[in-house]
Structure formats: C-alpha cells, structure tokens
Amino acid sequence: MVHEENNVDKEQPYAQLIYRALMGAPGHTMVLRDIYNWFRRNTDKATDKETKGWQNSIRHNLSMNGAFEKVDQPAGEEAKKGFMWRL
C-alpha cells in the first residue's frame, strides 16, 4: 500500500514529488501507473483532464534523473508488460 500525503507543496518540482511518492511505496518501488495515481491523489498537477502534460513531465523526470532507476518487474502471475521505478 502506498502512503498518502495530505500536505504536498503545490510548487514542488516533479522530481521531488516523484521522490516522495517512491519513498512512501513498499521497497521504494512503483510502476508508472501507480506514480500517476499518487499524483492524482496528492497533488494538483493532474487536475486538468484535457492535457496529459503532467504525465509527460513525470516520464521525463523519471528517465532523466539519475536518482530514479528503471527495473524489470518481478516474474509471476501479477507481472505485466513494463517496468518498475525505484530509488
């Protein structure tokens, strides 16, 4: 279960918000879909339903920031196509 935050600063950079999301996740690891869901619940970055710019910003920050590591999902019944992100 991912930890919810009620006091997220609206002006924090995406990289800091992603860091906070991953810190609250078991093993500091999340799939991209779960990171999006964390942003929806804990920030106002995802309030504009007409644009997906916030999702592009998340993907950009994940791929360009060395603090975030892309790893294969563990094998098993629940494993789906894609990767997990961790600190």
Coordinates of N, CA and C in Angstrom, one line a residue:
M1 N 0.8 -1.2 0.0 CA 0.0 0.0 0.0 C 0.9 1.2 0.0
V2 N 0.6 2.2 -0.9 CA 1.3 3.4 -1.0 C 0.8 4.4 0.0
H3 N 1.8 5.1 0.7 CA 1.5 6.1 1.7 C 0.9 7.3 1.1
E4 N -0.2 7.8 1.6 CA -0.9 9.0 1.1 C -0.3 10.2 1.8
E5 N -0.2 11.3 1.2 CA 0.3 12.6 1.8 C -0.8 13.7 1.6
N6 N -1.0 14.4 2.7 CA -2.0 15.4 2.6 C -1.4 16.8 2.5
N7 N -0.1 17.0 2.7 CA 0.5 18.3 2.7 C 1.5 18.5 1.7
V8 N 1.2 18.1 0.5 CA 2.2 18.2 -0.6 C 2.2 19.7 -1.1
D9 N 3.4 20.3 -1.2 CA 3.5 21.7 -1.7 C 3.3 21.7 -3.2
K10 N 2.3 22.5 -3.6 CA 1.9 22.6 -5.0 C 3.0 23.1 -5.9
E11 N 4.0 23.7 -5.4 CA 5.1 24.3 -6.2 C 6.3 23.4 -6.2
Q12 N 6.3 22.3 -5.6 CA 7.5 21.4 -5.6 C 7.7 20.9 -7.0
P13 N 9.0 20.8 -7.4 CA 9.3 20.2 -8.7 C 8.9 18.7 -8.8
Y14 N 8.7 18.3 -10.1 CA 8.2 16.9 -10.3 C 9.2 15.9 -9.7
A15 N 10.5 16.1 -9.8 CA 11.4 15.2 -9.3 C 11.3 15.0 -7.8
Q16 N 11.0 16.1 -7.0 CA 10.8 15.9 -5.6 C 9.5 15.2 -5.3
L17 N 8.5 15.5 -6.1 CA 7.2 14.8 -5.8 C 7.3 13.3 -6.1
I18 N 8.0 13.0 -7.2 CA 8.2 11.5 -7.6 C 9.0 10.9 -6.4
Y19 N 10.0 11.6 -5.9 CA 10.8 11.0 -4.8 C 9.9 10.7 -3.6
R20 N 9.0 11.7 -3.3 CA 8.1 11.5 -2.2 C 7.2 10.3 -2.4
A21 N 6.7 10.2 -3.6 CA 5.8 9.0 -4.0 C 6.6 7.7 -3.8
L22 N 7.8 7.6 -4.3 CA 8.6 6.4 -4.2 C 9.0 6.1 -2.7
M23 N 9.2 7.1 -1.9 CA 9.6 6.9 -0.5 C 8.4 6.3 0.2
G24 N 7.2 6.6 -0.2 CA 6.1 6.1 0.5 C 5.6 4.7 0.0
A25 N 6.3 4.2 -1.0 CA 5.9 2.9 -1.5 C 6.7 1.7 -0.9
P26 N 6.2 0.5 -0.9 CA 6.9 -0.6 -0.4 C 8.2 -0.8 -1.3
G27 N 9.3 -1.0 -0.6 CA 10.6 -1.2 -1.4 C 11.0 0.0 -2.2
H28 N 10.3 1.2 -2.0 CA 10.6 2.4 -2.7 C 10.5 2.2 -4.2
T29 N 9.5 1.3 -4.6 CA 9.4 0.9 -6.0 C 7.9 1.0 -6.4
M30 N 7.7 1.6 -7.6 CA 6.3 1.7 -8.1 C 6.3 1.5 -9.6
V31 N 5.2 1.0 -10.2 CA 5.0 1.1 -11.6 C 4.5 2.5 -12.0
L32 N 4.7 2.8 -13.2 CA 4.3 4.2 -13.7 C 2.8 4.5 -13.4
R33 N 2.0 3.5 -13.6 CA 0.5 3.8 -13.3 C 0.3 4.2 -11.9
D34 N 1.0 3.5 -11.0 CA 0.9 3.9 -9.5 C 1.4 5.3 -9.2
I35 N 2.5 5.7 -9.9 CA 3.0 7.0 -9.7 C 2.0 8.0 -10.2
Y36 N 1.4 7.8 -11.4 CA 0.3 8.7 -11.9 C -0.8 8.8 -10.8
N37 N -1.2 7.6 -10.3 CA -2.3 7.6 -9.3 C -1.9 8.4 -8.0
W38 N -0.7 8.3 -7.6 CA -0.2 9.1 -6.5 C -0.3 10.6 -6.7
F39 N 0.1 11.0 -8.0 CA 0.0 12.4 -8.3 C -1.5 12.8 -8.3
R40 N -2.4 12.0 -8.8 CA -3.8 12.4 -8.8 C -4.3 12.6 -7.4
R41 N -3.9 11.7 -6.5 CA -4.4 11.8 -5.1 C -3.8 12.9 -4.3
N42 N -2.5 13.2 -4.6 CA -1.7 14.0 -3.6 C -1.3 15.4 -4.2
T43 N -1.5 15.7 -5.4 CA -1.1 16.9 -6.0 C -2.2 17.5 -6.8
D44 N -2.0 18.8 -7.2 CA -3.0 19.4 -8.2 C -2.4 19.4 -9.6
K45 N -1.3 18.7 -9.8 CA -0.7 18.7 -11.1 C -1.6 17.9 -12.2
A46 N -2.4 17.0 -11.7 CA -3.2 16.2 -12.6 C -4.6 16.7 -12.7
T47 N -4.9 17.9 -12.3 CA -6.3 18.4 -12.3 C -6.9 18.7 -13.6
D48 N -6.0 19.0 -14.6 CA -6.5 19.4 -15.9 C -6.7 18.1 -16.7
K49 N -7.9 17.6 -16.9 CA -8.2 16.4 -17.5 C -8.0 16.5 -19.1
E50 N -7.9 17.7 -19.6 CA -7.8 17.9 -21.0 C -6.3 17.6 -21.5
T51 N -5.4 17.7 -20.6 CA -4.0 17.6 -21.0 C -3.3 16.5 -20.3
K52 N -2.3 15.9 -21.0 CA -1.5 14.9 -20.3 C -0.1 15.4 -20.1
G53 N 0.1 16.7 -20.1 CA 1.4 17.3 -19.9 C 2.1 16.8 -18.6
W54 N 1.2 16.7 -17.6 CA 1.8 16.3 -16.3 C 2.4 14.8 -16.4
Q55 N 1.7 14.0 -17.2 CA 2.2 12.6 -17.4 C 3.6 12.6 -18.1
N56 N 3.6 13.5 -19.1 CA 4.9 13.6 -19.9 C 6.0 14.1 -19.0
S57 N 5.7 15.1 -18.1 CA 6.7 15.6 -17.1 C 7.2 14.5 -16.2
I58 N 6.3 13.6 -15.7 CA 6.7 12.5 -14.9 C 7.6 11.6 -15.6
R59 N 7.2 11.2 -16.8 CA 8.1 10.3 -17.6 C 9.4 10.9 -17.9
H60 N 9.5 12.2 -18.2 CA 10.7 12.9 -18.5 C 11.6 12.9 -17.3
N61 N 11.1 13.2 -16.1 CA 11.8 13.3 -14.9 C 12.4 11.9 -14.5
L62 N 11.5 10.9 -14.6 CA 12.0 9.5 -14.3 C 13.2 9.1 -15.2
S63 N 13.1 9.4 -16.5 CA 14.1 8.9 -17.4 C 15.4 9.7 -17.3
M64 N 15.3 11.0 -16.9 CA 16.4 11.9 -17.0 C 17.1 12.1 -15.7
N65 N 16.5 11.7 -14.6 CA 17.1 12.0 -13.2 C 17.7 10.7 -12.7
G66 N 19.0 10.8 -12.4 CA 19.8 9.6 -12.0 C 19.3 9.0 -10.7
A67 N 18.5 9.7 -9.9 CA 18.0 9.2 -8.7 C 17.0 8.1 -8.9
F68 N 16.4 8.0 -10.0 CA 15.4 7.0 -10.3 C 15.9 5.9 -11.2
E69 N 15.7 4.7 -10.9 CA 16.2 3.6 -11.6 C 15.0 2.7 -12.2
K70 N 15.1 2.4 -13.5 CA 14.1 1.6 -14.1 C 14.5 0.1 -14.0
V71 N 13.6 -0.7 -13.5 CA 13.9 -2.1 -13.2 C 12.8 -3.0 -13.8
D72 N 13.2 -4.2 -14.2 CA 12.2 -5.1 -14.7 C 11.2 -5.5 -13.5
Q73 N 10.0 -5.8 -13.9 CA 9.0 -6.3 -12.9 C 9.4 -7.7 -12.6
P74 N 9.2 -8.1 -11.3 CA 9.4 -9.5 -11.0 C 8.5 -10.4 -11.7
A75 N 9.1 -11.6 -12.0 CA 8.3 -12.6 -12.7 C 7.2 -13.2 -11.8
G76 N 6.1 -13.5 -12.4 CA 5.0 -14.1 -11.6 C 3.7 -13.8 -12.2
E77 N 2.6 -14.2 -11.6 CA 1.3 -14.0 -12.1 C 0.9 -12.5 -12.3
E78 N 1.3 -11.7 -11.4 CA 1.0 -10.3 -11.4 C 1.8 -9.5 -12.4
A79 N 2.9 -10.0 -12.8 CA 3.8 -9.2 -13.7 C 3.1 -8.9 -15.0
K80 N 3.3 -7.7 -15.3 CA 2.7 -7.2 -16.6 C 3.8 -6.6 -17.4
K81 N 3.5 -6.2 -18.6 CA 4.4 -5.6 -19.5 C 4.8 -4.2 -18.9
G82 N 6.1 -3.9 -19.0 CA 6.5 -2.6 -18.5 C 7.6 -2.8 -17.4
F83 N 7.9 -1.7 -16.8 CA 9.0 -1.6 -15.8 C 8.4 -1.0 -14.5
M84 N 9.3 -1.2 -13.5 CA 9.0 -0.5 -12.2 C 10.1 0.6 -12.1
W85 N 9.8 1.6 -11.3 CA 10.8 2.6 -11.0 C 11.1 2.6 -9.5
R86 N 12.4 2.7 -9.1 CA 12.7 2.7 -7.7 C 13.8 3.8 -7.5
L87 N 14.0 4.1 -6.2 CA 15.0 5.0 -5.8 C 16.4 4.2 -5.7

